[in-house]
Structures are given as structure tokens and as C-alpha cells.
Short mmCIF file of C-alpha atoms in Angstrom, two decimals:
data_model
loop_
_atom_site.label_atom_id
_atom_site.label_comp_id
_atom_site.label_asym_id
_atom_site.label_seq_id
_atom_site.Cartn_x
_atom_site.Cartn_y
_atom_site.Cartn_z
CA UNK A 1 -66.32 -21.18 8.34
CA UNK A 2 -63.30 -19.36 9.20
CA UNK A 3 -63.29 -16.36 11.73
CA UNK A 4 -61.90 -13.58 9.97
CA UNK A 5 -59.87 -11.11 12.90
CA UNK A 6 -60.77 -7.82 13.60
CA UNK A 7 -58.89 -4.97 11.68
CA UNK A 8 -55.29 -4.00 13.37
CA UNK A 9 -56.21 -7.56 16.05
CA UNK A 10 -52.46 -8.68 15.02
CA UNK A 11 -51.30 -5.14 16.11
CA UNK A 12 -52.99 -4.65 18.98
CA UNK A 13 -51.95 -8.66 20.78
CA UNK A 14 -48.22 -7.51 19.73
CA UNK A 15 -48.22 -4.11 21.54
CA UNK A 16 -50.00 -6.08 24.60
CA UNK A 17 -47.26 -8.49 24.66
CA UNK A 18 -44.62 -5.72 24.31
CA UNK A 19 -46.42 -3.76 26.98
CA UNK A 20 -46.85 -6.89 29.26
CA UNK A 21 -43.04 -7.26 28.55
CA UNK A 22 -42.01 -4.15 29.57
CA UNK A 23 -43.86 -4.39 32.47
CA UNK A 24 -42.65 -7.54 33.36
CA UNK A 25 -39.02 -5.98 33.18
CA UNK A 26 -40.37 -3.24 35.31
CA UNK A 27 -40.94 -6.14 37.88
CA UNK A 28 -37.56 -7.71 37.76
CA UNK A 29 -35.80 -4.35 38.29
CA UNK A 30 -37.77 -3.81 41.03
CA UNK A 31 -36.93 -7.14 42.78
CA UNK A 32 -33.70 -6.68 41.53
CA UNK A 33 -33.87 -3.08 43.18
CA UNK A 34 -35.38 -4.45 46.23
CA UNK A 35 -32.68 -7.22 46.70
CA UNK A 36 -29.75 -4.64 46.15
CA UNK A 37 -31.48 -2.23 48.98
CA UNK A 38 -31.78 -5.03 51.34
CA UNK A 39 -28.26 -5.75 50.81
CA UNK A 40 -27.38 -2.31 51.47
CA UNK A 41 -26.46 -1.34 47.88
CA UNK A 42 -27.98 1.19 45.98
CA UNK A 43 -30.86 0.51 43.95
CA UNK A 44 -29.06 2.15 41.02
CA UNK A 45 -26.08 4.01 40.61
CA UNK A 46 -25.25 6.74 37.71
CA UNK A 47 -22.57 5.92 35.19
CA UNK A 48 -19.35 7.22 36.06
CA UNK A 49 -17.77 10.65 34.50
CA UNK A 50 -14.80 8.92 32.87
CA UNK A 51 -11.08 10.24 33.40
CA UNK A 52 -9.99 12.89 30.73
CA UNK A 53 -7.12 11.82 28.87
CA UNK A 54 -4.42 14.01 29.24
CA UNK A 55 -3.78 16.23 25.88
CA UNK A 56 -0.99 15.93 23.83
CA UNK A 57 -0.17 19.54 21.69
CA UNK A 58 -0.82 19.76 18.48
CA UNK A 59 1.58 21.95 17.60
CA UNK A 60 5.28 20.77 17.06
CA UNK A 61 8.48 19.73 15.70
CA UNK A 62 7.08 16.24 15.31
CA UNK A 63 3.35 14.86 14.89
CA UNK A 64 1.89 13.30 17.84
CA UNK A 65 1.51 9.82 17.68
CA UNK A 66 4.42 8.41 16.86
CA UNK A 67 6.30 8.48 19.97
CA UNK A 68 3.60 8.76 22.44
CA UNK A 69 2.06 5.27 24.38
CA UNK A 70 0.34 2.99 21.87
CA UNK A 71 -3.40 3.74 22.36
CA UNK A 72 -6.30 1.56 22.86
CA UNK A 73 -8.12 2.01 19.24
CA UNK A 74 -6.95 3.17 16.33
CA UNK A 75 -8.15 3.49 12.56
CA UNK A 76 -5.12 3.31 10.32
CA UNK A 77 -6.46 4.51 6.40
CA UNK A 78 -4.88 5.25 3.05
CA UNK A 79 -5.98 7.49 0.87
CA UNK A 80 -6.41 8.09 -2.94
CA UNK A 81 -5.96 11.70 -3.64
CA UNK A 82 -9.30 12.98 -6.26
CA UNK A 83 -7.45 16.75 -6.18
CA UNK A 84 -6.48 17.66 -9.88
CA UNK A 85 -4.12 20.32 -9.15
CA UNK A 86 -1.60 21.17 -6.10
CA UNK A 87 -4.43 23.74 -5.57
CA UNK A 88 -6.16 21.47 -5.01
CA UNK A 89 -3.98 19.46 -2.99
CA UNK A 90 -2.71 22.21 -1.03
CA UNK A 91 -6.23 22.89 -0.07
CA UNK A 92 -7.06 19.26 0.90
CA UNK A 93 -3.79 19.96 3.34
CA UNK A 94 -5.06 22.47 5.09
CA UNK A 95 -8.43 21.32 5.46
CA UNK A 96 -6.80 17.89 7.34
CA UNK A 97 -4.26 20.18 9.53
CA UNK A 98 -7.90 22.31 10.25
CA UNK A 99 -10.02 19.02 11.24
CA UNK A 100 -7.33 16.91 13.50
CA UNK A 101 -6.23 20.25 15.27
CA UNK A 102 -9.60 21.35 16.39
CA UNK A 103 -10.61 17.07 16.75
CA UNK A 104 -7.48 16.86 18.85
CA UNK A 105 -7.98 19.80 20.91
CA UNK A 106 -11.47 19.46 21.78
CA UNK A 107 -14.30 22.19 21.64
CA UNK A 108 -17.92 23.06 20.31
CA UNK A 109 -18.80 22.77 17.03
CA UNK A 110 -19.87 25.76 14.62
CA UNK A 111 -23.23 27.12 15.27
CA UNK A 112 -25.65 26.64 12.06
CA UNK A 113 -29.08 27.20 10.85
CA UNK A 114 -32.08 25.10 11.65
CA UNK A 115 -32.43 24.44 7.84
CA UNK A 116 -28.63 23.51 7.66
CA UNK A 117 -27.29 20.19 8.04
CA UNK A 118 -25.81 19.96 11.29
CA UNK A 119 -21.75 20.67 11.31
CA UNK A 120 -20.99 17.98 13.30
CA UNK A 121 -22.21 14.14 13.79
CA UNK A 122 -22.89 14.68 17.27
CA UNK A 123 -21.27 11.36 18.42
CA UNK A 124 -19.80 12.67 21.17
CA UNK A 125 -21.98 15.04 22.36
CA UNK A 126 -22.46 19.43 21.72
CA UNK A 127 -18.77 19.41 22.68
CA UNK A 128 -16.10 17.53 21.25
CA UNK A 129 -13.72 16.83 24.00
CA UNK A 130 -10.19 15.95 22.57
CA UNK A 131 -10.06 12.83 24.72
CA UNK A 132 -6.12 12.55 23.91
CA UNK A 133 -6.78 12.13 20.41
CA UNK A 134 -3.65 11.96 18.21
CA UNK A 135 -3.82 12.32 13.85
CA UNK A 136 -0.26 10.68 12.32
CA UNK A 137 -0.43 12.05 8.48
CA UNK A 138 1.86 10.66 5.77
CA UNK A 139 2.58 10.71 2.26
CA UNK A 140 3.12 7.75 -0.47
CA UNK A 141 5.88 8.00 -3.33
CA UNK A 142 2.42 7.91 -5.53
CA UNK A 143 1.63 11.38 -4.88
CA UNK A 144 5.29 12.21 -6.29
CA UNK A 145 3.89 11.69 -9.63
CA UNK A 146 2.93 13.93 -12.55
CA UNK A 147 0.22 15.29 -11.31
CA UNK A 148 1.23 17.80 -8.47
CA UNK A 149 4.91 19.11 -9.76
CA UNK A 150 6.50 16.91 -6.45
CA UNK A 151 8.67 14.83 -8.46
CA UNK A 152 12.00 16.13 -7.32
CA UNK A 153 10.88 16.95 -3.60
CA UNK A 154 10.57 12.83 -3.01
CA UNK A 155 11.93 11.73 0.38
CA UNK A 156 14.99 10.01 -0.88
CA UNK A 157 14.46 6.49 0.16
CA UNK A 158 10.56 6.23 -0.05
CA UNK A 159 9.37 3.74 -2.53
CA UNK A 160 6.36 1.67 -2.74
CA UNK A 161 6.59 -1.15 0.13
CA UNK A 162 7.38 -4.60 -1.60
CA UNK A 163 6.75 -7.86 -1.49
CA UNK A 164 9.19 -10.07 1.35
CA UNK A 165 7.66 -13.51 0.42
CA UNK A 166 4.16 -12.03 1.28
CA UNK A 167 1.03 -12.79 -0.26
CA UNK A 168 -0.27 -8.98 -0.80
CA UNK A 169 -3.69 -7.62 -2.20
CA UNK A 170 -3.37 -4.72 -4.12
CA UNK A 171 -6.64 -3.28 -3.05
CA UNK A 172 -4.68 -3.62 0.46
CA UNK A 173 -1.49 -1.64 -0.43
CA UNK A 174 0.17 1.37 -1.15
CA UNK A 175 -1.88 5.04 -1.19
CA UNK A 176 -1.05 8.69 -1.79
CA UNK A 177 -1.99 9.03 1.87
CA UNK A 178 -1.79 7.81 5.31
CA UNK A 179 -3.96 9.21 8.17
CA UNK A 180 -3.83 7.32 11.53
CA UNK A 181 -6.34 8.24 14.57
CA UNK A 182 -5.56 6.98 17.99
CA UNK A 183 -7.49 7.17 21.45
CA UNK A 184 -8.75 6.05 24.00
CA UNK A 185 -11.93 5.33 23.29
CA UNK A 186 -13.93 3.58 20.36
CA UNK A 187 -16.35 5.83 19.29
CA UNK A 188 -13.59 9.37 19.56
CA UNK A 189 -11.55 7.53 16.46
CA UNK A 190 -14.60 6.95 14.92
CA UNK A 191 -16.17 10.79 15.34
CA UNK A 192 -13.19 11.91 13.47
CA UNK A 193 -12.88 9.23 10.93
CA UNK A 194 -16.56 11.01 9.98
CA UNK A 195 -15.01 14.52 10.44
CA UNK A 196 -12.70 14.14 7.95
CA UNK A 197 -14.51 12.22 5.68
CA UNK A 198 -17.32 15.09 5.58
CA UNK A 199 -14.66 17.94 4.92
CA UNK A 200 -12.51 16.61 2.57
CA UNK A 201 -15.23 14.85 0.05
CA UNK A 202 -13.88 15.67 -3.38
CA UNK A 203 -10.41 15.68 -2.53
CA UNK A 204 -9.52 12.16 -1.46
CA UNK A 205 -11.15 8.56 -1.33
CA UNK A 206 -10.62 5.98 0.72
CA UNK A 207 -8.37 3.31 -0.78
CA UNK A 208 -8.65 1.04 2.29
CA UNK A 209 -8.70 1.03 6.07
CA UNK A 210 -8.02 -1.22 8.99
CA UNK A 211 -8.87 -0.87 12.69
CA UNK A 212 -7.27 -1.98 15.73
CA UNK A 213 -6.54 -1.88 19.79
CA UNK A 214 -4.74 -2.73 21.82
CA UNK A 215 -4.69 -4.87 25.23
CA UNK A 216 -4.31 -4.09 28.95
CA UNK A 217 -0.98 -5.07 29.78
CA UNK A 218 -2.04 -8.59 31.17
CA UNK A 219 -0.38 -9.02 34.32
CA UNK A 220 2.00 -6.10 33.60
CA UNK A 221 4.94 -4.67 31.18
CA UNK A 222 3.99 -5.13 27.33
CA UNK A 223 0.56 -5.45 25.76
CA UNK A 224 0.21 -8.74 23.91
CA UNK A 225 -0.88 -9.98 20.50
CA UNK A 226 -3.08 -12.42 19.38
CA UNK A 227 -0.60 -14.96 19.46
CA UNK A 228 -0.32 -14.62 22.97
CA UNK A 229 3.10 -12.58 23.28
CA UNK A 230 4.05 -9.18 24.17
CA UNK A 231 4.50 -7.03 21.62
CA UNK A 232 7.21 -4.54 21.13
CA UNK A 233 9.28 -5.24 24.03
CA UNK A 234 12.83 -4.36 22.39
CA UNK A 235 11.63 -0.93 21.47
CA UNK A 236 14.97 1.53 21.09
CA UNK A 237 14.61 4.38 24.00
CA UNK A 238 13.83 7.32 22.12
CA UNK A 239 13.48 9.70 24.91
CA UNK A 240 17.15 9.62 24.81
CA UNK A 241 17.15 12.83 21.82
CA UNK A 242 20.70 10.97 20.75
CA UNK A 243 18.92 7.61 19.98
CA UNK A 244 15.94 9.53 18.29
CA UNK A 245 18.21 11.48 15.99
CA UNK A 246 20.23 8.58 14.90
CA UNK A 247 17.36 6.20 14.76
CA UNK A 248 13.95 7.65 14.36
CA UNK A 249 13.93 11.68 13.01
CA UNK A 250 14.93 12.68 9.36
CA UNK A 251 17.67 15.26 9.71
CA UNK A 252 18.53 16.71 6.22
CA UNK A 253 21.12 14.23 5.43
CA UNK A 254 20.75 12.53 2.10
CA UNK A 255 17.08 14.30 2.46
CA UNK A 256 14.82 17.65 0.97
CA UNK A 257 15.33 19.83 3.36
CA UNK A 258 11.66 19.98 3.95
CA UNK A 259 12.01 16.58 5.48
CA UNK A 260 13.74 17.24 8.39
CA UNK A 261 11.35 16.33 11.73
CA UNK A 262 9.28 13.49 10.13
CA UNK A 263 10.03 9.71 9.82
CA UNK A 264 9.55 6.95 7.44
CA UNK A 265 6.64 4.95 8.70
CA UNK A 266 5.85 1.14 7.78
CA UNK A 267 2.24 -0.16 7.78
CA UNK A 268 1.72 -3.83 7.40
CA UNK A 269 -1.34 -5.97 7.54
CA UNK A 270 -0.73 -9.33 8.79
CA UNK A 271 -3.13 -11.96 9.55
CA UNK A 272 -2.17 -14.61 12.24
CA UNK A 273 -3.33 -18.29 11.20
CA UNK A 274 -4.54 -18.25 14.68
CA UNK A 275 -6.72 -21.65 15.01
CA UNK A 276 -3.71 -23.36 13.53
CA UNK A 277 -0.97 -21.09 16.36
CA UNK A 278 -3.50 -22.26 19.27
CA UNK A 279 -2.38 -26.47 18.65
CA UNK A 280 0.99 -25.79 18.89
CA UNK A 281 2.63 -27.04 21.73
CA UNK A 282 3.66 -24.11 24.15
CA UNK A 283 7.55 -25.68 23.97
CA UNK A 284 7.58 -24.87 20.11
CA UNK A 285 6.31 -21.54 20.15
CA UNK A 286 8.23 -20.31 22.67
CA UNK A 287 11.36 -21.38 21.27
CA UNK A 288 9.76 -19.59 17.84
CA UNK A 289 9.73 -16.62 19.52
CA UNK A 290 12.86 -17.22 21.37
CA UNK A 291 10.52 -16.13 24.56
CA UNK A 292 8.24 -16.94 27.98
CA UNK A 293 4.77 -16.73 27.10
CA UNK A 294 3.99 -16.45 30.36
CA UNK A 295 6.54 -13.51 31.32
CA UNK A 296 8.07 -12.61 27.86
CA UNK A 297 11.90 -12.69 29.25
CA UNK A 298 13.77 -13.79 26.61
CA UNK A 299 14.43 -18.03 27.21
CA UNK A 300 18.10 -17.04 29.46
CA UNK A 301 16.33 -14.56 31.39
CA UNK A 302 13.31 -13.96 34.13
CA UNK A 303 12.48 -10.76 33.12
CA UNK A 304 10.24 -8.80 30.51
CA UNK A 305 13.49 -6.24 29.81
CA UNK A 306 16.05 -9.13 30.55
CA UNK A 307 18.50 -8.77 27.44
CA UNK A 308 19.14 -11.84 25.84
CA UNK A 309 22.77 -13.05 26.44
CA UNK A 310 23.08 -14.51 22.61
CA UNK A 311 26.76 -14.73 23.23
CA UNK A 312 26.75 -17.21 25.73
CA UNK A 313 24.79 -19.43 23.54
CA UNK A 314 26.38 -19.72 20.43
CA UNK A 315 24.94 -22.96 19.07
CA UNK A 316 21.54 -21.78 20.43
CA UNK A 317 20.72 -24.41 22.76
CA UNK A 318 18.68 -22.37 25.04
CA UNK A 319 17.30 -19.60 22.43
CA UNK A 320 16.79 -20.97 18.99
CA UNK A 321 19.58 -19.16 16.28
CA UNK A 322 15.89 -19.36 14.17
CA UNK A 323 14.35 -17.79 16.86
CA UNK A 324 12.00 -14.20 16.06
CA UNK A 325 14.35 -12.28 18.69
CA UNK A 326 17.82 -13.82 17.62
CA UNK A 327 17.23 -13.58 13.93
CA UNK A 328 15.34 -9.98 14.35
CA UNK A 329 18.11 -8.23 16.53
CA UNK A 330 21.08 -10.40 16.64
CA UNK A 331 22.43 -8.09 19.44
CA UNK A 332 25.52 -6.59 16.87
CA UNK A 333 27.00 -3.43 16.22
CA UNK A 334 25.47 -3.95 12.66
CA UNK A 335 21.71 -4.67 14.17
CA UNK A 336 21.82 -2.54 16.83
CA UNK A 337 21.98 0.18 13.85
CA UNK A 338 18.70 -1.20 12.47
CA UNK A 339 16.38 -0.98 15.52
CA UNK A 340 12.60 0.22 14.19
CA UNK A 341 10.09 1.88 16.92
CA UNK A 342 7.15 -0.49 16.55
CA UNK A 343 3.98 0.55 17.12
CA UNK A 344 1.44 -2.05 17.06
CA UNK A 345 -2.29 -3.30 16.88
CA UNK A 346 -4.53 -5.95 16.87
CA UNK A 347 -7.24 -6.78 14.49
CA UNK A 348 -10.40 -8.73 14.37
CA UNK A 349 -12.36 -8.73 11.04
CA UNK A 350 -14.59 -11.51 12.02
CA UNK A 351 -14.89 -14.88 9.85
CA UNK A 352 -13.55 -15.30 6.39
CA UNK A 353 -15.29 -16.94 3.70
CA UNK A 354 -14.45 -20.48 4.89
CA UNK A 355 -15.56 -19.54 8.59
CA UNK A 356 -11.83 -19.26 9.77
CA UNK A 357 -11.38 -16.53 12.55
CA UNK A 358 -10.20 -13.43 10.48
CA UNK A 359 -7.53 -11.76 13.19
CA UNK A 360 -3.87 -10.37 13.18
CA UNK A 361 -1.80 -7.50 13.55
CA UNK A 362 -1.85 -3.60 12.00
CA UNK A 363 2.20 -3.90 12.09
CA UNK A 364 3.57 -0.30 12.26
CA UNK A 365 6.93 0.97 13.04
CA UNK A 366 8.96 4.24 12.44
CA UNK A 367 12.26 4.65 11.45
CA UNK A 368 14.97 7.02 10.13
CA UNK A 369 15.77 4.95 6.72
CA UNK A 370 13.64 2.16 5.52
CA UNK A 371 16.71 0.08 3.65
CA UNK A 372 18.80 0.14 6.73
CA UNK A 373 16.66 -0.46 9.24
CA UNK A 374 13.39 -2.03 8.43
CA UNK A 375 14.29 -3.95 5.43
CA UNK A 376 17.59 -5.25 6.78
CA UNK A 377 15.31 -6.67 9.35
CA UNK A 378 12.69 -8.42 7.27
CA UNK A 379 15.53 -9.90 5.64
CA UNK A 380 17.03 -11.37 8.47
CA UNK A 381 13.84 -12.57 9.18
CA UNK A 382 13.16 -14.68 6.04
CA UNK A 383 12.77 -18.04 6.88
CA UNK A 384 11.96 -18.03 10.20
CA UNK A 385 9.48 -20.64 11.56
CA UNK A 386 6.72 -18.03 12.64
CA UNK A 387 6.10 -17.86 8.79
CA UNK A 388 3.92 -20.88 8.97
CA UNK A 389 1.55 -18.79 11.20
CA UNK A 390 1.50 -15.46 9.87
CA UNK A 391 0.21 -13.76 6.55
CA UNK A 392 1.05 -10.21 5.60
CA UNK A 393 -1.29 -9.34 2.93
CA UNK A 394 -1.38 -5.50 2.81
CA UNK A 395 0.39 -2.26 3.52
CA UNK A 396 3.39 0.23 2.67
CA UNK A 397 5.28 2.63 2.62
CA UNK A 398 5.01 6.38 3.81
CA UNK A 399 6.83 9.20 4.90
CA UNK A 400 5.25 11.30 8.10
CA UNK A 401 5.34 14.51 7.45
CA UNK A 402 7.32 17.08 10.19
CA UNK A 403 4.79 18.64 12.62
CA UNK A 404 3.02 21.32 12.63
CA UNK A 405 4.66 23.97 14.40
CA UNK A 406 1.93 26.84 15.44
CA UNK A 407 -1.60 28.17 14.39
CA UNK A 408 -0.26 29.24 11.01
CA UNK A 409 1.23 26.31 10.02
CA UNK A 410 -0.08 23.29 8.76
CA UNK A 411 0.93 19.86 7.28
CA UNK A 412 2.89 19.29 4.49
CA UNK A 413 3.52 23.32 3.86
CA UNK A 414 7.19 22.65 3.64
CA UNK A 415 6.26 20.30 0.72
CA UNK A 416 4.25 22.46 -0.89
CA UNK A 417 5.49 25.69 -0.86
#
């Protein structure tokens, strides 16, 4: 005969063991306790208050986050505008400018009623703190369509990004609209990615989005990416407001006049064939990148910031003429006109279908005119052994709009109007 348990026995043994569990945790902490008070540590200590980021304005002749320090996350989306009208858009507009000011800034969140959905997620506490939050908006040439009378107020050289030997996926391209949030910490990009969603439902849709960070700079100088080099290290100065003008800022020439304070921004998605990088022989990829791994001074030098001396080496015996760096800037009057401000991220995604590690790089620079400066350097750049370990596969084109210069204002008004 079989004994037939008693009713809720199965219940009642598992809350005993979780119970007995529990308590046996209990126990460790308190050896664990015990041990750290006989050492003369405390038993426990409270988390630390972190550092507040310092707070970069709003308000402005340029938006923040294009020349400011790469942060350590970011969310990088484009958008699908659902607005029917340039009411409609116009309102979408201001709705963004309202929700990354006040998400920027920092503050408490409207009071509502108990029978009201709360007005904000709460992810971060009663009060948002701005935690040096930075929004980047842009626009696509697809919202220079019919459907919003913008047709003759497109920036002159946008165009949708195309294809340099690349392997794109549409669903991974293009969009009417670029938002970027950057910060410090995880979950403040994420809190706003919500906010934004939540108040401009109706008006725009997600057409895709990629996240990233970025590194410590391990020892020091430039953070690196996944392929194990720094990352950026030939940046233009742009605190010099000459190099900026000439390099960075539209201006009004050859441009709408509304134009004049943003820059043409480049996104591109490229996944590093990183399990086949990591059985290359240090030797070969340093002479691909025409760089020390170990430092990132360019092959003739010792130093991060070393410039490399390409005219001492004209058969490119000590840095490859293939090399990224010699084919990227060539060091001539004629490249030294193209220089892009890169901005950059890494990526994990996980696996991939075939269990590869999914990983690369959110590629995205800034620049004054995308023919003359980031497209003569992607040409330049055809050919080059790195494209053996690197996929681009999504991306484009935008335009950033100009800031937003006080309380009244707000982004893309100059367009609109």
C-alpha cells in the first residue's frame, strides 16, 4: 500500500529547508562577522554614498555630449517617427527637449494621485539626480521627406550612410532619429531610456538600439577596445575654438542657416571577429594597427601621444604603409583636413546563433562635412588588413541638431519654425 502525504507535506519540508537555509546563512555571517571583529574590522560596513558627477548645462550653443569625456554607458537608439503632421512632430520635439532637460538636471518627479500611475519608474529613487547625464539628439535625411514640409531645410550633405564594403542589416540602419544617453552609471541611461519611451508613445518607435561602455583607462591615457587597443588616441583638439570651427561645428557655409552649432554625426555598428583577433600573433596585429598594444605609441615612438614620424619611413619598414594609423591619417595637409572626433563604445550582445561571442564597437564620430572628412577616411581605409577581423553591419547618418540655448528654447525649433 502506498502512504499517501499529508495535504500541503511538500510545502511545508520546502519552507523548512528554506528556513533551515536561511538560518544556516545567518550562521555563516555570524562567523564571518565574528572573524572580521577579531581581526579588527567591522562586522559590516554601509555602502558608500557615491561621488556626484559633476553637471554639464543643458542649455547651449551646442548639445552636450559630443565634446565632453566619453562616458562609461551609453544607449545609442534610432527612431521611427509615428507623428502624422509637423504638429505632431513639433510636439514630439518639445516633449524630448522637456524629458532630457529635467533627466539631465536632476529633481523630483510630479506629485500624482494614489489611483494614478506613478509619473516616474522610480529606478533611481523619489529624486532623480542628474548624475552627469548627457541626451545627443539628431535627425536622419528620412524625416526630410513628404510628410513634414522639411524638404528644402535638409542639411546639405546628409544622406543615408552607405555601404563601404560592409555587410549591413537594414533593420540595423538608418532612422528619422537619433537619441544618445550617456553616464556614469548603468541603471541612470536606463531610467531615461524609460522616460522617454513613456512620454513620447505615439510619436516615435524604436527602429533599433545598441548599448555600450566604456573601459578604465588600463594602466593610463586611452580607454581600449575589445581588440585590445586604445581607442581614439589621434582625436583633433577641439578645445582649440579654431580647430572646432574648421573641423567639428556647422557654420552656415554651404548650410540652412538653422544649422549653424550642430554637427554631422556617424553611428556605426561593428562587430569584432574577436575569437578569430585573439590567435593572432601579437607581431601581426600590431603592425595592423601600426601600434604597441602594450603602450599604444605608434611603432617609432614610446609614447601614447608620440606622433608617428611617417616621413622617415617611407617604404614602411617600421609602421606598415597598410597599417590602420598610416592609411587612416597619412599625416598630410590633405588628411590633416579630414580628422573626425571619435567617440566610441564597446558592445557585448552575448552569443550568436552559432555560440560565437557577439562583441564590437558602437563607432561614433562627429564632424563638420561627412564627404570630406569621414568618407575620405573610410576610403583610405579600404583594404586594410583589420578587415579580416571586423564587421560593420549597422548604422548612419545624422545631423545633431544646435543646442538648446535657454528655458524657452528647445530642439530642433530652428527647423521647425
Amino acid at each position: 500500500m502506498t502512504d499517501t502525504p499529508e495535504p500541503n507535506a511538500g510545502g511545508l519540508r520546502r519552507r523548512g529547508f528554506l528556513r533551515g537555509a536561511a538560518l544556516g546563512v545567518g550562521a555563516v555571517g555570524a562567523v564571518a562577522g565574528g572573524a572580521a571583529a577579531l581581526a579588527g574590522g567591522p562586522a559590516s560596513a554601509a555602502t558608500p554614498i557615491p561621488t556626484p558627477t559633476p553637471q554639464v548645462d543643458f542649455h547651449g550653443l551646442h548639445q552636450a555630449g559630443i565634446v565632453e569625456p566619453v562616458q562609461r554607458f551609453t544607449a545609442f537608439l534610432s527612431f521611427d517617427v509615428t507623428a502624422t503632421d509637423r504638429a505632431g512632430l513639433t510636439e514630439l520635439m518639445r516633449t524630448v527637449t522637456d524629458r532630457a532637460r529635467f533627466l539631465t538636471t536632476g529633481g523630483t518627479p510630479a506629485a500624482v494621485g494614489i489611483t494614478n500611475s506613478p509619473s516616474d519608474s522610480g529606478t533611481l529613487g523619489p529624486d532623480v539626480p542628474g548624475d552627469g547625464l548627457r541626451a545627443t539628439v539628431g535627425v536622419g535625411a528620412s524625416l526630410f521627406d513628404d510628410r513634414f514640409g522639411l524638404a528644402d531645410r535638409k542639411p546639405a550633405r546628409l544622406s543615408a550612410m552607405p555601404a563601404f564594403d560592409d555587410d549591413l542589416d537594414p533593420a540595423w540602419c538608418h532612422g528619422d532619429l537619433s537619441l544618445q544617453f550617456s553616464a556614469p552609471d548603468a541603471d541612470t541611461v536606463l531610467h531615461a531610456l524609460r522616460d522617454v519611451a513613456r512620454h513620447t508613445r505615439g510619436g516615435m518607435q524604436v527602429r533599433w538600439r545598441m548599448d555600450g561602455f566604456t573601459s578604465p583607462p588600463r594602466p593610463s591615457g586611452t580607454p581600449r577596445n575589445h581588440l585590445g587597443f586604445k581607442d581614439g588616441t589621434a582625436n583633433p583638439d577641439i578645445s582649440d575654438p579654431a580647430v572646432a570651427n574648421r573641423l567639428l561645428w556647422a557654420n552656415g557655409a554651404g548650410e540652412p542657416a538653422w544649422t549653424t552649432g550642430g554637427s554631422y554625426q556617424v553611428v556605426r555598428l561593428i562587430r569584432m571577429l574577436v575569437e578569430f583577433w585573439d590567435r593572432v600573433s601579437i607581431t601581426e596585429q600590431e603592425r595592423m594597427f601600426g601600434r604597441s598594444k602594450a603602450s599604444g605609441a605608434p611603432l617609432d615612438g614610446t609614447d601614447e601621444f608620440d606622433k608617428p614620424k611617417f616621413a622617415q619611413d617611407p617604404s614602411g619598414d617600421v609602421i606598415p604603409l597598410d597599417s590602420h594609423i598610416r592609411m587612416a591619417n597619412p599625416r598630410t595637409a590633405q588628411s590633416d583636413d579630414s580628422q573626425i572626433l571619435r567617440r566610441g563604445y564597446n558592445y557585448d550582445r552575448g552569443m550568436d546563433s552559432d555560440g560565437n561571442l557577439d562583441m564590437g564597437l558602437i563607432f561614433v564620430c562627429y564632424q563638420k562635412d561627412l564627404a570630406r572628412q569621414f568618407e575620405m577616411v573610410q576610403k583610405r581605409l579600404a583594404g586594410e588588413p583589420l578587415v579580416d577581423y571586423v564587421s560593420p553591419f549597422g548604422g548612419g547618418y545624422f545631423f545633431a541638431l544646435p543646442g538648446v540655448r535657454d528655458r524657452g528654447d528647445w530642439l530642433g525649433r530652428t527647423l521647425l519654425d
